[in-house]
Short mmCIF file of C-alpha atoms in Angstrom, two decimals:
data_model
loop_
_atom_site.label_atom_id
_atom_site.label_comp_id
_atom_site.label_asym_id
_atom_site.label_seq_id
_atom_site.Cartn_x
_atom_site.Cartn_y
_atom_site.Cartn_z
CA MET S 1 -5.76 -9.95 12.20
CA SER S 2 -6.78 -9.65 15.84
CA TRP S 3 -4.14 -6.95 16.27
CA LEU S 4 -6.28 -4.67 14.07
CA TRP S 5 -9.97 -5.48 13.93
CA SER S 6 -11.91 -8.69 14.13
CA SER S 7 -13.95 -9.89 11.19
CA CYS S 8 -15.36 -13.09 9.87
CA MET S 9 -15.04 -12.38 6.13
CA VAL S 10 -11.31 -12.80 5.65
CA LEU S 11 -9.78 -14.40 2.56
CA ARG S 12 -6.46 -15.67 3.90
CA VAL S 13 -3.56 -17.22 1.99
CA ALA S 14 -1.04 -18.47 4.51
CA GLY S 15 0.99 -20.72 2.23
CA CYS S 16 2.60 -20.25 -1.13
CA ASP S 17 0.57 -23.15 -2.52
CA GLY S 18 -2.57 -21.01 -2.11
CA PHE S 19 -1.14 -18.00 -3.89
CA ASP S 20 -2.63 -19.00 -7.26
CA GLU S 21 -6.11 -19.11 -5.76
CA LEU S 22 -6.18 -15.34 -5.31
CA PHE S 23 -3.45 -14.00 -7.57
CA GLN S 24 -1.85 -14.35 -10.94
CA PRO S 25 1.41 -12.98 -12.41
CA ASN S 26 1.08 -9.78 -14.40
CA TRP S 27 4.50 -10.16 -15.99
CA ALA S 28 7.64 -12.32 -15.85
CA PRO S 29 6.09 -15.45 -14.24
CA ASP S 30 9.51 -17.10 -14.37
CA HIS S 31 10.68 -14.55 -11.74
CA PHE S 32 8.33 -16.00 -9.10
CA GLU S 33 9.42 -18.76 -6.75
CA CYS S 34 7.43 -20.69 -4.18
CA GLU S 35 9.38 -21.65 -1.05
CA GLY S 36 7.48 -22.96 1.96
CA ASP S 37 4.95 -20.38 3.10
CA ARG S 38 6.37 -17.53 1.04
CA THR S 39 6.26 -16.29 -2.53
CA LYS S 40 9.55 -14.79 -3.69
CA LEU S 41 9.60 -12.02 -6.27
CA THR S 42 12.92 -11.58 -8.11
CA LEU S 43 14.51 -8.66 -9.95
CA ASP S 44 17.53 -9.16 -12.17
CA SER S 45 19.02 -7.34 -15.15
CA SER S 46 16.50 -8.93 -17.49
CA SER S 47 13.27 -8.14 -15.61
CA GLY S 48 11.37 -7.54 -12.44
CA CYS S 49 7.98 -9.12 -11.85
CA GLY S 50 4.51 -8.38 -10.55
CA PHE S 51 1.18 -9.97 -9.65
CA GLY S 52 -2.44 -8.94 -9.27
CA SER S 53 -5.52 -10.40 -7.63
CA ARG S 54 -8.00 -12.29 -9.77
CA LYS S 55 -10.90 -10.42 -8.17
CA THR S 56 -11.43 -6.72 -7.46
CA TYR S 57 -12.40 -5.16 -4.14
CA LEU S 58 -14.12 -2.01 -2.92
CA PHE S 59 -13.41 -0.80 0.64
CA GLY S 60 -12.20 -3.01 3.47
CA LEU S 61 -8.82 -4.12 4.79
CA THR S 62 -5.95 -5.76 2.92
CA SER S 63 -2.71 -6.97 4.53
CA VAL S 64 0.44 -8.83 3.62
CA GLN S 65 3.71 -9.73 5.34
CA ILE S 66 6.85 -8.75 3.41
CA LYS S 67 10.55 -9.31 3.93
CA LEU S 68 12.44 -6.83 1.78
CA VAL S 69 15.56 -7.12 -0.37
CA GLN S 70 18.61 -7.52 1.84
CA GLY S 71 22.03 -5.87 1.43
CA ASP S 72 22.62 -3.37 -1.34
CA SER S 73 19.12 -2.74 -2.66
CA ALA S 74 19.79 0.68 -4.20
CA GLY S 75 17.68 1.43 -7.25
CA THR S 76 15.10 -1.25 -6.47
CA VAL S 77 11.47 -0.79 -5.54
CA THR S 78 9.27 -3.38 -3.86
CA ALA S 79 5.59 -2.44 -4.04
CA PHE S 80 2.40 -3.54 -2.29
CA TYR S 81 -0.63 -1.68 -3.53
CA MET S 82 -4.22 -1.63 -4.72
CA SER S 83 -5.16 -0.29 -8.12
CA SER S 84 -8.17 -0.19 -10.39
CA ASP S 85 -7.95 -0.95 -14.10
CA GLY S 86 -7.81 1.66 -16.84
CA PRO S 87 -6.05 4.98 -17.46
CA ASN S 88 -8.17 7.05 -15.03
CA HIS S 89 -7.41 4.61 -12.25
CA ASP S 90 -7.51 4.88 -8.49
CA GLU S 91 -4.49 3.56 -6.59
CA LEU S 92 -3.18 3.20 -3.01
CA ASP S 93 0.60 2.60 -2.86
CA PHE S 94 3.18 1.24 -0.50
CA GLU S 95 6.54 1.52 -2.28
CA PHE S 96 9.69 0.43 -0.45
CA LEU S 97 12.70 2.31 -1.81
CA GLY S 98 15.95 0.35 -1.66
CA ASN S 99 19.24 1.84 -0.54
CA GLN S 100 22.94 1.11 -0.25
CA SER S 101 24.06 -1.36 2.39
CA GLY S 102 23.84 0.18 5.83
CA GLU S 103 21.46 2.92 4.74
CA PRO S 104 17.78 2.73 5.79
CA TYR S 105 14.89 1.86 3.56
CA LEU S 106 12.34 4.60 2.92
CA VAL S 107 8.64 3.86 2.51
CA GLN S 108 6.82 5.99 -0.03
CA THR S 109 3.02 6.08 0.07
CA ASN S 110 0.81 7.66 -2.54
CA VAL S 111 -2.88 8.03 -3.40
CA TYR S 112 -4.15 8.27 -6.97
CA VAL S 113 -7.67 9.38 -7.80
CA ASN S 114 -8.94 9.30 -11.37
CA GLY S 115 -5.40 8.86 -12.64
CA THR S 116 -3.87 11.73 -10.66
CA GLY S 117 -1.35 11.09 -7.90
CA ASP S 118 1.40 13.50 -6.73
CA ARG S 119 0.40 12.85 -3.09
CA GLU S 120 3.63 11.32 -1.87
CA GLN S 121 4.79 10.93 1.69
CA ARG S 122 8.05 9.24 2.69
CA HIS S 123 8.83 7.68 6.04
CA SER S 124 11.69 5.86 7.64
CA LEU S 125 10.92 2.69 9.59
CA TRP S 126 11.53 1.92 13.26
CA PHE S 127 12.97 -1.54 12.45
CA ASP S 128 15.05 -3.33 9.85
CA PRO S 129 12.52 -4.51 7.20
CA THR S 130 15.06 -6.90 5.63
CA SER S 131 15.75 -9.06 8.69
CA ASP S 132 12.25 -10.45 9.19
CA PHE S 133 8.66 -10.26 7.92
CA HIS S 134 6.48 -7.30 8.85
CA THR S 135 2.80 -6.64 8.17
CA TYR S 136 1.72 -3.86 5.83
CA SER S 137 -1.98 -3.00 5.59
CA LEU S 138 -4.38 -0.78 3.65
CA PHE S 139 -7.64 0.15 5.35
CA TRP S 140 -10.19 1.89 3.09
CA ASN S 141 -13.69 3.10 3.79
CA ARG S 142 -15.83 6.08 2.83
CA HIS S 143 -14.18 8.36 5.39
CA TYR S 144 -10.46 7.74 5.09
CA ILE S 145 -7.62 5.58 3.80
CA MET S 146 -5.12 4.38 6.39
CA PHE S 147 -1.67 2.93 5.70
CA LEU S 148 -0.54 0.71 8.59
CA VAL S 149 2.77 -0.96 9.51
CA ASP S 150 2.45 -3.79 12.04
CA GLY S 151 -0.88 -2.31 13.05
CA THR S 152 0.49 1.21 13.60
CA PRO S 153 -0.94 3.91 11.34
CA MET S 154 1.74 5.52 9.16
CA ARG S 155 -0.52 7.74 7.11
CA VAL S 156 -4.15 8.76 6.81
CA PHE S 157 -5.76 10.27 3.69
CA ARG S 158 -9.18 11.66 4.59
CA ASN S 159 -12.24 12.07 2.41
CA VAL S 160 -12.67 15.86 2.12
CA GLU S 161 -14.54 15.75 -1.17
CA GLU S 162 -17.59 17.57 0.18
CA SER S 163 -15.73 20.16 2.26
CA HIS S 164 -12.71 20.83 -0.04
CA GLY S 165 -13.78 19.51 -3.45
CA VAL S 166 -10.97 16.94 -3.54
CA PRO S 167 -11.85 13.71 -5.40
CA TYR S 168 -11.83 10.58 -3.23
CA PRO S 169 -11.60 6.93 -4.44
CA LYS S 170 -15.01 5.41 -3.88
CA ASN S 171 -16.38 4.15 -7.17
CA GLN S 172 -13.65 2.03 -8.76
CA PRO S 173 -12.98 -1.46 -7.35
CA MET S 174 -9.27 -2.27 -7.11
CA ARG S 175 -7.05 -5.27 -7.48
CA VAL S 176 -4.49 -6.18 -4.83
CA ARG S 177 -1.04 -6.09 -6.40
CA GLY S 178 2.64 -6.54 -5.67
CA SER S 179 5.83 -6.12 -7.63
CA VAL S 180 9.61 -5.77 -7.60
CA TRP S 181 11.19 -3.55 -10.25
CA ASN S 182 14.11 -1.35 -11.18
CA ALA S 183 13.61 2.38 -10.60
CA ASP S 184 17.18 3.62 -10.34
CA ASP S 185 16.26 6.81 -12.22
CA TRP S 186 14.54 8.10 -9.03
CA ALA S 187 14.23 5.60 -6.18
CA THR S 188 17.52 6.05 -4.28
CA GLN S 189 18.70 9.54 -3.42
CA GLY S 190 16.79 11.00 -6.33
CA GLY S 191 18.42 8.64 -8.85
CA ARG S 192 22.01 9.50 -7.93
CA VAL S 193 22.65 5.94 -6.75
CA LYS S 194 22.08 3.31 -9.46
CA THR S 195 21.29 -0.38 -9.26
CA ASN S 196 24.40 -2.51 -8.91
CA TRP S 197 23.50 -5.50 -11.03
CA SER S 198 26.52 -7.47 -9.75
CA HIS S 199 24.45 -7.91 -6.56
CA SER S 200 21.42 -9.33 -8.33
CA PRO S 201 19.18 -11.18 -8.12
CA PHE S 202 17.23 -8.94 -5.71
CA VAL S 203 14.54 -10.87 -3.85
CA SER S 204 11.57 -9.73 -1.77
CA SER S 205 9.38 -12.33 -0.08
CA PHE S 206 5.61 -12.10 0.43
CA ARG S 207 3.41 -14.28 2.65
CA SER S 208 0.22 -14.32 4.75
CA PHE S 209 -2.14 -12.32 2.54
CA ASP S 210 -5.36 -11.22 4.25
CA ILE S 211 -8.15 -9.68 2.19
CA ASP S 212 -11.22 -8.60 4.13
CA ALA S 213 -13.12 -6.49 1.61
CA CYS S 214 -16.19 -6.35 -0.62
CA GLU S 215 -15.27 -8.74 -3.41
CA LEU S 216 -16.49 -8.09 -6.92
CA SER S 217 -16.56 -10.09 -10.12
CA PRO S 218 -16.15 -7.32 -12.71
CA GLU S 219 -18.31 -9.01 -15.33
CA MET S 220 -21.15 -9.89 -12.95
CA ASP S 221 -21.55 -7.75 -9.85
CA ASP S 222 -23.17 -4.33 -9.59
CA ILE S 223 -20.96 -2.12 -7.44
CA VAL S 224 -23.73 -0.19 -5.73
CA THR S 225 -25.82 -3.23 -4.95
CA LYS S 226 -22.91 -5.37 -3.71
CA CYS S 227 -20.68 -2.80 -1.94
CA GLY S 228 -22.30 0.63 -1.95
CA GLN S 229 -25.05 0.34 0.63
CA LEU S 230 -24.00 2.23 3.74
CA GLY S 231 -23.82 0.12 6.88
CA GLN S 232 -23.60 -3.16 4.97
CA TYR S 233 -20.09 -4.06 6.20
CA TRP S 234 -18.07 -3.72 9.42
CA TRP S 235 -15.91 -0.88 8.03
CA ASP S 236 -19.08 1.21 7.64
CA LYS S 237 -19.88 1.12 11.36
CA PRO S 238 -19.78 4.47 13.23
CA SER S 239 -16.74 3.32 15.21
CA PHE S 240 -14.73 3.53 11.96
CA ASP S 241 -15.82 7.04 11.02
CA GLU S 242 -12.77 8.44 12.85
CA LEU S 243 -9.41 7.05 13.98
CA GLY S 244 -10.02 7.26 17.70
CA ARG S 245 -7.61 8.55 20.35
CA HIS S 246 -5.19 5.65 20.39
CA ARG S 247 -4.58 5.55 16.66
CA SER S 248 -4.41 9.35 16.49
CA ARG S 249 -1.63 9.27 19.11
CA GLN S 250 0.19 6.56 17.17
CA LEU S 251 -0.08 8.54 13.92
CA LYS S 252 1.23 11.66 15.64
CA TRP S 253 4.22 9.69 16.95
CA VAL S 254 5.04 8.28 13.51
CA ARG S 255 4.82 11.70 11.89
CA LYS S 256 7.07 13.24 14.55
CA LYS S 257 9.73 10.53 14.55
CA HIS S 258 9.69 9.05 11.04
CA LEU S 259 8.17 11.42 8.49
CA VAL S 260 10.86 12.37 5.96
CA TYR S 261 8.82 14.06 3.22
CA ASP S 262 5.23 15.29 2.94
CA TYR S 263 3.86 16.74 -0.28
CA CYS S 264 1.59 18.95 1.84
CA GLU S 265 4.66 20.82 3.09
CA ASP S 266 6.48 21.15 -0.23
CA LYS S 267 6.00 24.79 -1.17
CA LEU S 268 8.81 24.65 -3.71
CA ARG S 269 6.99 21.95 -5.65
CA PHE S 270 3.53 23.49 -5.40
CA SER S 271 3.02 27.22 -5.93
CA GLU S 272 -0.33 26.63 -4.30
CA LEU S 273 -0.69 23.70 -1.91
CA PRO S 274 -3.24 21.03 -2.84
CA LYS S 275 -6.68 21.65 -1.37
CA GLU S 276 -6.57 18.69 0.96
CA CYS S 277 -3.45 20.15 2.60
CA VAL S 278 -5.23 23.36 3.67
CA ASP S 279 -7.33 23.25 6.82
#
């Protein structure tokens, strides 16, 4: 991960044979396939599939390389995300929304706090995500959450809990998760384009997981003692309190060139914009 930040605490799974060390299937284990250095997740008319990490994590950096469903992927969603357990969960989402052949993928990101989401942004990508693997990352500390694509920030969700009264995920450790599933009621052009099952199975490939975060064993570790002491880890250093000039310029470029939808600008949806959207 030298392209992002250096660290000596990385849990890295380069090969498919190490997948089981960190992860386990959440459903449809027969829809997983190990091939070389990649784990393939398959969606067909009978089921999609998903996995989750065996451990939970609070703050840090999580990355994976994904090669998305090729061809006609309309109606399908491939997801890479972090989520805590329980109904009032916190969650950080990358959702890759399939499309008809020749039409671009859209990336939907979302942030849930205490079970409440509705913070969607959608972006186009500056490359074909089906032709090769690309790296998708979630950086999370006390100040902001950053969604990155190949090291370039796509979105930043800042902690404005003190200034705006907006809840921020900071107390619930999350699992690292991935899935492929059918969402043709909304995923492609608002649900107008349905999944064409004659083109199944739909396959997304995952590899090269990097987890550099405060690891917790839910039954054993105290969150505050293990992860909550300020300055204990590299992501708490003052240099990570803000994005910095370079990443701010990159984020501005992505928003200008590739932002398709931002909930903070949707005045038809919200009679009053969410508090975090108001300066």
